[in-house]
Short mmCIF file of C-alpha atoms in Angstrom, two decimals:
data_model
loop_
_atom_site.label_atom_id
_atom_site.label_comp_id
_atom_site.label_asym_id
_atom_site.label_seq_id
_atom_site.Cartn_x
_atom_site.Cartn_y
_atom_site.Cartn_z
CA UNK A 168 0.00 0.00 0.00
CA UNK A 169 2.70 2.21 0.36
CA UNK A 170 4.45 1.67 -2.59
CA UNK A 171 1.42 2.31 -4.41
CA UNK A 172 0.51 5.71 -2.61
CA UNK A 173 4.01 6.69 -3.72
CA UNK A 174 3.30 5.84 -7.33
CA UNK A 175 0.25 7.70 -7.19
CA UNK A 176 1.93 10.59 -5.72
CA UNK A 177 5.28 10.49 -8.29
CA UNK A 178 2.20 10.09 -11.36
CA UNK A 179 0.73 12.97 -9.36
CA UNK A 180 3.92 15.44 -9.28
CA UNK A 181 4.91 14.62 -12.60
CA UNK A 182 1.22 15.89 -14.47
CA UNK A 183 1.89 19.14 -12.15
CA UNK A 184 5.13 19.57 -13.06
CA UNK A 185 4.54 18.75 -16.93
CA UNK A 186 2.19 21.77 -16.52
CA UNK A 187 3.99 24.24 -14.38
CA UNK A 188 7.08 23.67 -17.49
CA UNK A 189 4.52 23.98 -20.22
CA UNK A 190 3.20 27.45 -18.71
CA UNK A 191 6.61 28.59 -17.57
CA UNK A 192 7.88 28.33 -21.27
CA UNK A 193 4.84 29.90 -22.45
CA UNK A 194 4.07 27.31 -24.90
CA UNK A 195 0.71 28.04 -26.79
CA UNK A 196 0.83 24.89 -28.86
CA UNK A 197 -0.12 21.48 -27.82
CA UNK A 198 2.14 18.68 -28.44
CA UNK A 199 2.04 15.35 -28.79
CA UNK A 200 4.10 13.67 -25.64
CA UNK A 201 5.28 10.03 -24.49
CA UNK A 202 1.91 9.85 -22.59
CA UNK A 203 -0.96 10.92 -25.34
CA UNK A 204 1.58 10.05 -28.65
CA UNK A 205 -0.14 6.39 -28.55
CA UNK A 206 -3.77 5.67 -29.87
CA UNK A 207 -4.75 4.58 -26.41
CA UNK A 208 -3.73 6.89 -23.92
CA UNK A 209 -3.67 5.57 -20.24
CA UNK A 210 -6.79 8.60 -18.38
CA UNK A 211 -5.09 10.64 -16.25
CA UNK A 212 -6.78 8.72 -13.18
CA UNK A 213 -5.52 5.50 -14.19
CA UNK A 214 -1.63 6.63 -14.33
CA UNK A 215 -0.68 6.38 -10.57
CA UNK A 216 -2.81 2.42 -10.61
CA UNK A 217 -0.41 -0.52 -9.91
CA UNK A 218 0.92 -1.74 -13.68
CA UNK A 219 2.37 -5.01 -15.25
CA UNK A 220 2.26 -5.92 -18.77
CA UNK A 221 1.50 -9.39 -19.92
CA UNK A 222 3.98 -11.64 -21.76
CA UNK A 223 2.59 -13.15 -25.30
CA UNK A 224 1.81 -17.11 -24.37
CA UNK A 225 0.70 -18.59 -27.83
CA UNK A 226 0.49 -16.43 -31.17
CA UNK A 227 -2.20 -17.80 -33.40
CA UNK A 228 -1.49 -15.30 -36.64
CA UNK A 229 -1.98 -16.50 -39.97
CA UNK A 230 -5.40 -17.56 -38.96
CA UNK A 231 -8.49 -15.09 -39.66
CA UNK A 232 -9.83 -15.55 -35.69
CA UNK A 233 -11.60 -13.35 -33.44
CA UNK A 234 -11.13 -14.80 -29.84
CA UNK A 235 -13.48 -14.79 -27.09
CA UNK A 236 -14.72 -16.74 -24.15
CA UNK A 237 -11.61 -17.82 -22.09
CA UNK A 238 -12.15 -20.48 -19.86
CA UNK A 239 -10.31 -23.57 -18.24
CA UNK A 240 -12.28 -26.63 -18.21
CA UNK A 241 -11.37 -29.58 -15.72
CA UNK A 242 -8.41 -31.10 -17.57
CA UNK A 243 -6.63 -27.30 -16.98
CA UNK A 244 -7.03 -27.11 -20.90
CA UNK A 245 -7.34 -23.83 -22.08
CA UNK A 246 -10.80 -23.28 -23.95
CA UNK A 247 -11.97 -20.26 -25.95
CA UNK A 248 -14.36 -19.38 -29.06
CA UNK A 249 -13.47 -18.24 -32.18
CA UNK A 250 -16.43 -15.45 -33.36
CA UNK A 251 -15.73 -15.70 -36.85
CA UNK A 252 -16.07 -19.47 -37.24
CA UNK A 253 -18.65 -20.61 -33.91
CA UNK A 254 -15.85 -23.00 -33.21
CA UNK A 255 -14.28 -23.58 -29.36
CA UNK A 256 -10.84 -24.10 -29.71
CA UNK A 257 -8.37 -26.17 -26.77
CA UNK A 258 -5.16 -25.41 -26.09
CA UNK A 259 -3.35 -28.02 -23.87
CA UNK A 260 -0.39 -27.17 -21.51
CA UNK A 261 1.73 -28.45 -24.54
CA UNK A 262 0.44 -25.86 -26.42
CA UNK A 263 -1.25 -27.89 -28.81
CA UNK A 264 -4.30 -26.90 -30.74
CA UNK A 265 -7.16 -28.42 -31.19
CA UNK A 266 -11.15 -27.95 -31.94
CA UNK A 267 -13.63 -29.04 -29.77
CA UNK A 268 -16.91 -27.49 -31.00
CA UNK A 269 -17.03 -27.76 -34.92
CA UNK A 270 -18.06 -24.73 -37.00
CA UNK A 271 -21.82 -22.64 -36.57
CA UNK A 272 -23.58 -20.36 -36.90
CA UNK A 273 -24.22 -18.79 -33.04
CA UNK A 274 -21.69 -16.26 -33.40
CA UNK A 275 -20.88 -17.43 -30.19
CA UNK A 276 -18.61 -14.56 -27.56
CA UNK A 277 -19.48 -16.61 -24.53
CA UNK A 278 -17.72 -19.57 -22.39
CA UNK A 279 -18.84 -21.55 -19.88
CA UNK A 280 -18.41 -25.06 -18.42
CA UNK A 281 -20.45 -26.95 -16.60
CA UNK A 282 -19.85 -29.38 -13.35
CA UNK A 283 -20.58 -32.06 -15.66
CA UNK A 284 -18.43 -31.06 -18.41
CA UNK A 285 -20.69 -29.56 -20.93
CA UNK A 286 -19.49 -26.55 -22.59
CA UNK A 287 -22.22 -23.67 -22.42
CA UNK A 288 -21.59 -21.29 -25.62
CA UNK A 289 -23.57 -17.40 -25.61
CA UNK A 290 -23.77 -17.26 -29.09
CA UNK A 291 -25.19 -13.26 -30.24
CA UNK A 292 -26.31 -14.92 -33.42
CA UNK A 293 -27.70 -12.00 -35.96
CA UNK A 294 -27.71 -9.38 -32.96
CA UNK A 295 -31.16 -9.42 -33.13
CA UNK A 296 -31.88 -12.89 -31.98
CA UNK A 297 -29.21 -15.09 -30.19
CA UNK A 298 -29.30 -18.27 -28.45
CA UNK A 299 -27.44 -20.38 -25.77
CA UNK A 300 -26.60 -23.58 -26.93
CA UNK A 301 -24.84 -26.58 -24.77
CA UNK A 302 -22.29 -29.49 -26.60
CA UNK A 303 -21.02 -32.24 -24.51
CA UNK A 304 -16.98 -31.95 -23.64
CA UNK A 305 -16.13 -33.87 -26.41
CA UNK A 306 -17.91 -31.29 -28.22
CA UNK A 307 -21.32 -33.07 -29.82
CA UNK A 308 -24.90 -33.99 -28.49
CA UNK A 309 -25.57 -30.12 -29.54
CA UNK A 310 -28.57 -28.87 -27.29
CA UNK A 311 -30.22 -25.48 -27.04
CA UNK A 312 -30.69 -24.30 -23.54
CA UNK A 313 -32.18 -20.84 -24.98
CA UNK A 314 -33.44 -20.72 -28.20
CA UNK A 315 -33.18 -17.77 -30.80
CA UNK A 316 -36.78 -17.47 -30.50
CA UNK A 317 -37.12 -16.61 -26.82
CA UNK A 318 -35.93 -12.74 -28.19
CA UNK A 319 -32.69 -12.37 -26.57
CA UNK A 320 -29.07 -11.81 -27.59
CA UNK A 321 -26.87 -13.04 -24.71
CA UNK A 322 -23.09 -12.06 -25.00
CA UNK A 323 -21.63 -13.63 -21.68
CA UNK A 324 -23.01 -16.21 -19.08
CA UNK A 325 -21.44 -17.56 -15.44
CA UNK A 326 -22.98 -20.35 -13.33
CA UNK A 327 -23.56 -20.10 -9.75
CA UNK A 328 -22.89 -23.15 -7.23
CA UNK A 329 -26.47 -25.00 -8.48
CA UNK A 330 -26.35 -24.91 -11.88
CA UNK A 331 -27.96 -22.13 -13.00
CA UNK A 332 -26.56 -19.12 -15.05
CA UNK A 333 -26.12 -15.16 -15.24
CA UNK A 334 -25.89 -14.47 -18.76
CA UNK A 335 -26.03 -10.62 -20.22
CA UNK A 336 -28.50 -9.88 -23.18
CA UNK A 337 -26.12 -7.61 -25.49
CA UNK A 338 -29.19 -5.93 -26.96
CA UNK A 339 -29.71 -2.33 -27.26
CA UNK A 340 -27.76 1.41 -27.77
CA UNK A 341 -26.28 4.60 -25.04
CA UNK A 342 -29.65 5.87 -25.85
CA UNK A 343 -31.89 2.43 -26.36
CA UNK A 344 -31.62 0.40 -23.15
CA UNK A 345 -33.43 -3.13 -24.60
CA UNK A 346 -31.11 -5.39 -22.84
CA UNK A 347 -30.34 -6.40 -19.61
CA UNK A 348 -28.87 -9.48 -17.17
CA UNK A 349 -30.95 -12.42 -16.80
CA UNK A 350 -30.93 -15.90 -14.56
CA UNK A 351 -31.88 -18.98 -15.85
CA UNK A 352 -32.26 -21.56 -13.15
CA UNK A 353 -31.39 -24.99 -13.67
CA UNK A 354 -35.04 -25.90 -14.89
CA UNK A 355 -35.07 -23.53 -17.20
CA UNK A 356 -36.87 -20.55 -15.91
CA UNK A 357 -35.62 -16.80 -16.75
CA UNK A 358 -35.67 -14.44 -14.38
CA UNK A 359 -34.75 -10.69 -14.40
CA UNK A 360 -32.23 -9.36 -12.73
CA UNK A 361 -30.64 -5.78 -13.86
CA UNK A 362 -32.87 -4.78 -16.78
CA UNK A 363 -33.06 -1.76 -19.21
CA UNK A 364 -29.56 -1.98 -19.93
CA UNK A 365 -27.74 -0.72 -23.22
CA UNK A 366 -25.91 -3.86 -24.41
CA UNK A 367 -24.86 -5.66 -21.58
CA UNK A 368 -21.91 -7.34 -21.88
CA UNK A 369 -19.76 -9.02 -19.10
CA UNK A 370 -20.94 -10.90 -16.08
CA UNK A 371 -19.43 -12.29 -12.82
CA UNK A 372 -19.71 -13.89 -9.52
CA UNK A 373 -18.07 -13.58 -6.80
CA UNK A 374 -16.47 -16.09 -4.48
CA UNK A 375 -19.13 -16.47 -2.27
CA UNK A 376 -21.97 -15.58 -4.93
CA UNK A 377 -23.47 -13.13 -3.48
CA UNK A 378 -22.34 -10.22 -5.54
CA UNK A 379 -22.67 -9.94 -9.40
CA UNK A 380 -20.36 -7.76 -11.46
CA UNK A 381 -21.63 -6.63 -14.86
CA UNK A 382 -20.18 -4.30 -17.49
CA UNK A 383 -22.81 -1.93 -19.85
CA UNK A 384 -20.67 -1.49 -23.44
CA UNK A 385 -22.70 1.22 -24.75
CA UNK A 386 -22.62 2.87 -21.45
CA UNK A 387 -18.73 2.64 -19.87
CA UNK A 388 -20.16 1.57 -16.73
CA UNK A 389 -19.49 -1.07 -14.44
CA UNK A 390 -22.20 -2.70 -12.26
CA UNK A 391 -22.28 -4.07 -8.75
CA UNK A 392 -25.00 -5.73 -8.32
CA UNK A 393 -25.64 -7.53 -4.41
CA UNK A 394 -27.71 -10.55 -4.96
CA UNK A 395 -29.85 -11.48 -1.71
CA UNK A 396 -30.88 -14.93 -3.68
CA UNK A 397 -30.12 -16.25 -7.06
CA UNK A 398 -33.19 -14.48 -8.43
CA UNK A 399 -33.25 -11.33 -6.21
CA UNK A 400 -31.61 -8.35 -5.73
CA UNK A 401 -31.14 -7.48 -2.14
CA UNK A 402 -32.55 -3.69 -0.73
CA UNK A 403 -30.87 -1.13 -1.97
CA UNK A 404 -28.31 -3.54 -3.80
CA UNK A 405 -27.58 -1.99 -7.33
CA UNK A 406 -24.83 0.37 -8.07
CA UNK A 407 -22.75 1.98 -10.66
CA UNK A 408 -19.51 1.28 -9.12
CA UNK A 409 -17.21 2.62 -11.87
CA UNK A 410 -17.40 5.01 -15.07
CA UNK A 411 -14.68 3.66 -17.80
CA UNK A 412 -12.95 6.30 -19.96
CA UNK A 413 -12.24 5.51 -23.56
CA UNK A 414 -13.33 2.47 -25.61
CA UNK A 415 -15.76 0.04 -23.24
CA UNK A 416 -15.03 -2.82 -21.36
CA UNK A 417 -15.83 -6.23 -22.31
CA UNK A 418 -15.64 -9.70 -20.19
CA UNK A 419 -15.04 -9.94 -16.36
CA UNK A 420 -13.78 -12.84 -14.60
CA UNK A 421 -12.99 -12.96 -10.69
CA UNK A 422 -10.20 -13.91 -8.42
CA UNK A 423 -10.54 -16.05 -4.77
CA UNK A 424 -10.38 -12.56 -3.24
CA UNK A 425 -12.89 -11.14 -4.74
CA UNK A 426 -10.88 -9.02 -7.02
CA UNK A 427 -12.59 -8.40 -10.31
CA UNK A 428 -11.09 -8.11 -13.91
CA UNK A 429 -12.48 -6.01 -16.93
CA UNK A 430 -10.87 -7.29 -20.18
CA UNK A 431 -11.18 -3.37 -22.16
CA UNK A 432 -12.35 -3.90 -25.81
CA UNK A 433 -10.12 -1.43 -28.03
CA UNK A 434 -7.66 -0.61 -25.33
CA UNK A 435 -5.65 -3.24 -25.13
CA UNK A 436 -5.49 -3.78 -21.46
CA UNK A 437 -7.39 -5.05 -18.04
CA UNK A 438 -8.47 -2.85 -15.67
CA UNK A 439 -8.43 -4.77 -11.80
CA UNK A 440 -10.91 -3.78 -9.38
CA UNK A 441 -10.99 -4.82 -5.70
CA UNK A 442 -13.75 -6.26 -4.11
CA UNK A 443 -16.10 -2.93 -3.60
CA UNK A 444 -15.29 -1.84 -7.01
CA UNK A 445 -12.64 0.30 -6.56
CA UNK A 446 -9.31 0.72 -9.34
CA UNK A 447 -5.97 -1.40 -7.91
CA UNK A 448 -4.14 -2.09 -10.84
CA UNK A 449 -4.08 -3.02 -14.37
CA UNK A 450 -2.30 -5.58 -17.15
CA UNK A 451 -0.75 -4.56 -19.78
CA UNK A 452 -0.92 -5.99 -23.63
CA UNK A 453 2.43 -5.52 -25.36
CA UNK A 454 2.53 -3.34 -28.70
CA UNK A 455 -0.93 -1.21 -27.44
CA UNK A 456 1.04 1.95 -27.74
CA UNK A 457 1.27 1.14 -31.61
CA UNK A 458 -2.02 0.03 -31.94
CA UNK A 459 -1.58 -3.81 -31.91
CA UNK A 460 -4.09 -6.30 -30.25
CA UNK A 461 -6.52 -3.17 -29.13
CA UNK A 462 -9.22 -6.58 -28.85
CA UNK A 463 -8.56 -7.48 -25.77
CA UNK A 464 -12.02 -9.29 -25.02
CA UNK A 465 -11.57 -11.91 -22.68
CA UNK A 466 -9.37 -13.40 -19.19
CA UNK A 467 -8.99 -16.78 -17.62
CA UNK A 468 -7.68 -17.50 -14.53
CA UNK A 469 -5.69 -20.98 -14.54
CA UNK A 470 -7.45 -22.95 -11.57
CA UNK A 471 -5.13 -23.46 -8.43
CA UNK A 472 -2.69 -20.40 -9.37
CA UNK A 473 -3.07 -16.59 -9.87
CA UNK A 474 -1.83 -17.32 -13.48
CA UNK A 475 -4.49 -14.94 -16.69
CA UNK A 476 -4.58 -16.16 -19.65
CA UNK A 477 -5.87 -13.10 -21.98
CA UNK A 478 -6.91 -13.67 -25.34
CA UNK A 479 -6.54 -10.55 -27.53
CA UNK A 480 -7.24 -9.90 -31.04
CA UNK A 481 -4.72 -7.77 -33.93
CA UNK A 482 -7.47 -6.13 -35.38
CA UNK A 483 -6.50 -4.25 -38.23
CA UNK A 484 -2.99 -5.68 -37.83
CA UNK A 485 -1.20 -8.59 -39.33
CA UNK A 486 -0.13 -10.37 -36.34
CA UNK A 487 -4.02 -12.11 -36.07
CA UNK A 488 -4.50 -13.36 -32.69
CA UNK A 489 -2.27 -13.93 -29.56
CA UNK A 490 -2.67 -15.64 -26.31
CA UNK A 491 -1.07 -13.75 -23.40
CA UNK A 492 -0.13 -14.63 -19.69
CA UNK A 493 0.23 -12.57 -16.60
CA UNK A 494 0.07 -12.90 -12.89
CA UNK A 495 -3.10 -11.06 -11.03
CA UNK A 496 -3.40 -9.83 -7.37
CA UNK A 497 -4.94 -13.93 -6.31
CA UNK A 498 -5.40 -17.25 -6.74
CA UNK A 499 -8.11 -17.82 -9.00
CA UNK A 500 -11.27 -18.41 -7.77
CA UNK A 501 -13.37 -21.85 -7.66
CA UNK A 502 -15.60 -22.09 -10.66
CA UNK A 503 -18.81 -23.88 -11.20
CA UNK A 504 -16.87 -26.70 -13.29
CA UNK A 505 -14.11 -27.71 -10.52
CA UNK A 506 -16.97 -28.14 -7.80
#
């Protein structure tokens, strides 16, 4: 803690300093500098936060692949979806690639497993009507769990401890709020839970499931949302625990102590937030500053260590799409599947 309140301070000094030169030499021009040159800036109130930056694990380029979903199922295999294709891909701690879930057409940007080993895709289909569809681990005995009838377009989903599932309906604009967060319980009944939201996107548990963490794209916001049973929100139990600057943030995942991490779409990086909400650090993807693998979309933490796995897109660029690894603040925290 006090190492960081020093960084903070230094970050602090240095913008008032910058400033006091900039006026002292009477400069009337602005100029470009090492901290705005860059296509993604770092906001001024994220400079002093507590950084790392993430080494590339696995480079996937040469491939046309937009990566989302990261996950680990039971075998510590790292799992993750490929937009483009509807495919979920395994990577084994060999590094060897392989497909699980043959091509569709769910345009699926979700990940889950299940206790028994199913794989639980949020697929956003057209973006008017999407679907959640379950395959078996070995990736057949396809089953829809939501169909693209029942009017939704869900984007992310976690399970709790019995089974049943948060997912976020992506629908909607910043001025059209159509979607929302929903529960569906292990016999299939939907529930509300954080309506009238403008494309919901990420959605998390923590630990002891009593909290849920959700991120609004179209609005920069991050939600805290305190649960007083699977289906209800407790008194006075919603709040807007964070405004994001910049491009919006995209999938959340948890740590065992309760820390929560925002994968930011277009920036390139994750924002960490402790338990209540508050900013404590962020990671890092290398070659932001020039504009390579802005997608950052989604984070896994390997069970049984504090090790992320962040899966992060090129973009525009050539290098396609890269797997990188950092540390975070905490072990990760006990998923649905390793119950």
């Amino acid at each position: 803690m006090k190492l960081y309140n020093m960084r903070v301070a230094a970050a602090a000094l240095f913008l008032i300093l910058s400033g006091v030169a900039h006026a002292q030499q009477g400069n009337t021009t602005l100029a470009y500098d090492a901290a705005n040159r860059g296509p993604v800036p770092i906001p001024p109130s994220e400079i002093g936060l507590q950084t790392v930056t993430a080494e590339p694990w696995l480079s996937l380029a040469g491939q046309r692949l937009f990566l989302e979903g990261a996950v680990f199922d039971k075998a510590n295999d790292l799992l993750f979806v490929d937009m483009f294709s509807g495919r979920v891909l395994k990577v084994d701690p060999s590094k060897s690639v392989s497909t699980v879930v043959e091509r569709n057409t769910i345009v699926p940007t979700g990940l889950a497993v299940h206790r028994d080993g199913r794989l639980f895709l949020a697929g956003v289909g057209n973006m008017r009507s999407g679907s959640v569809v379950a395959f078996r681990a070995d990736g057949r005995g396809r089953a829809e769990i939501i169909p693209p009838g029942a009017g939704y377009v869900p984007d992310d989903l976690v399970f709790d401890s019995v089974g049943g599932f948060y997912f976020a309906d992506f629908k909607g604009t910043s001025t059209q709020s159509t979607g929302g967060v929903y529960y569906a319980s292990p016999d299939g009944r939907i529930s509300p839970i954080l309506p009238n939201l403008s494309a919901a996107n990420g959605v998390a548990l923590s630990p002891d499931g009593k909290t849920l963490w959700v991120t609004e794209y179209a609005r920069n916001v991050l939600h805290r949302v305190t649960l007083a049973d699977a289906t209800t929100v407790a008194p006075v139990g919603t709040a807007i625990a964070y405004h994001f600057t910049g491009p919006s943030p995209d999938g959340l995942r948890v740590d065992a102590d309760g820390n929560v991490y925002a994968a930011m779409f277009h920036q390139g990086r994750i924002l960490v937030f402790n338990r209540n909400g508050l900013p404590i650090g962020q990671i890092l993807i290398p070659g932001r500053d020039e504009g390579r693998f802005l997608l950052t979309t989604s984070l896994a933490f390997k069970p049984g260590t504090n090790e992320i796995y962040i899966v992060a897109t090129d973009g525009e660029g050539s290098a396609g799409a890269t797997i990188f690894r950092a540390s975070g603040f905490a072990k990760a925290a006990i998923p649905f599947s390793h119950r």
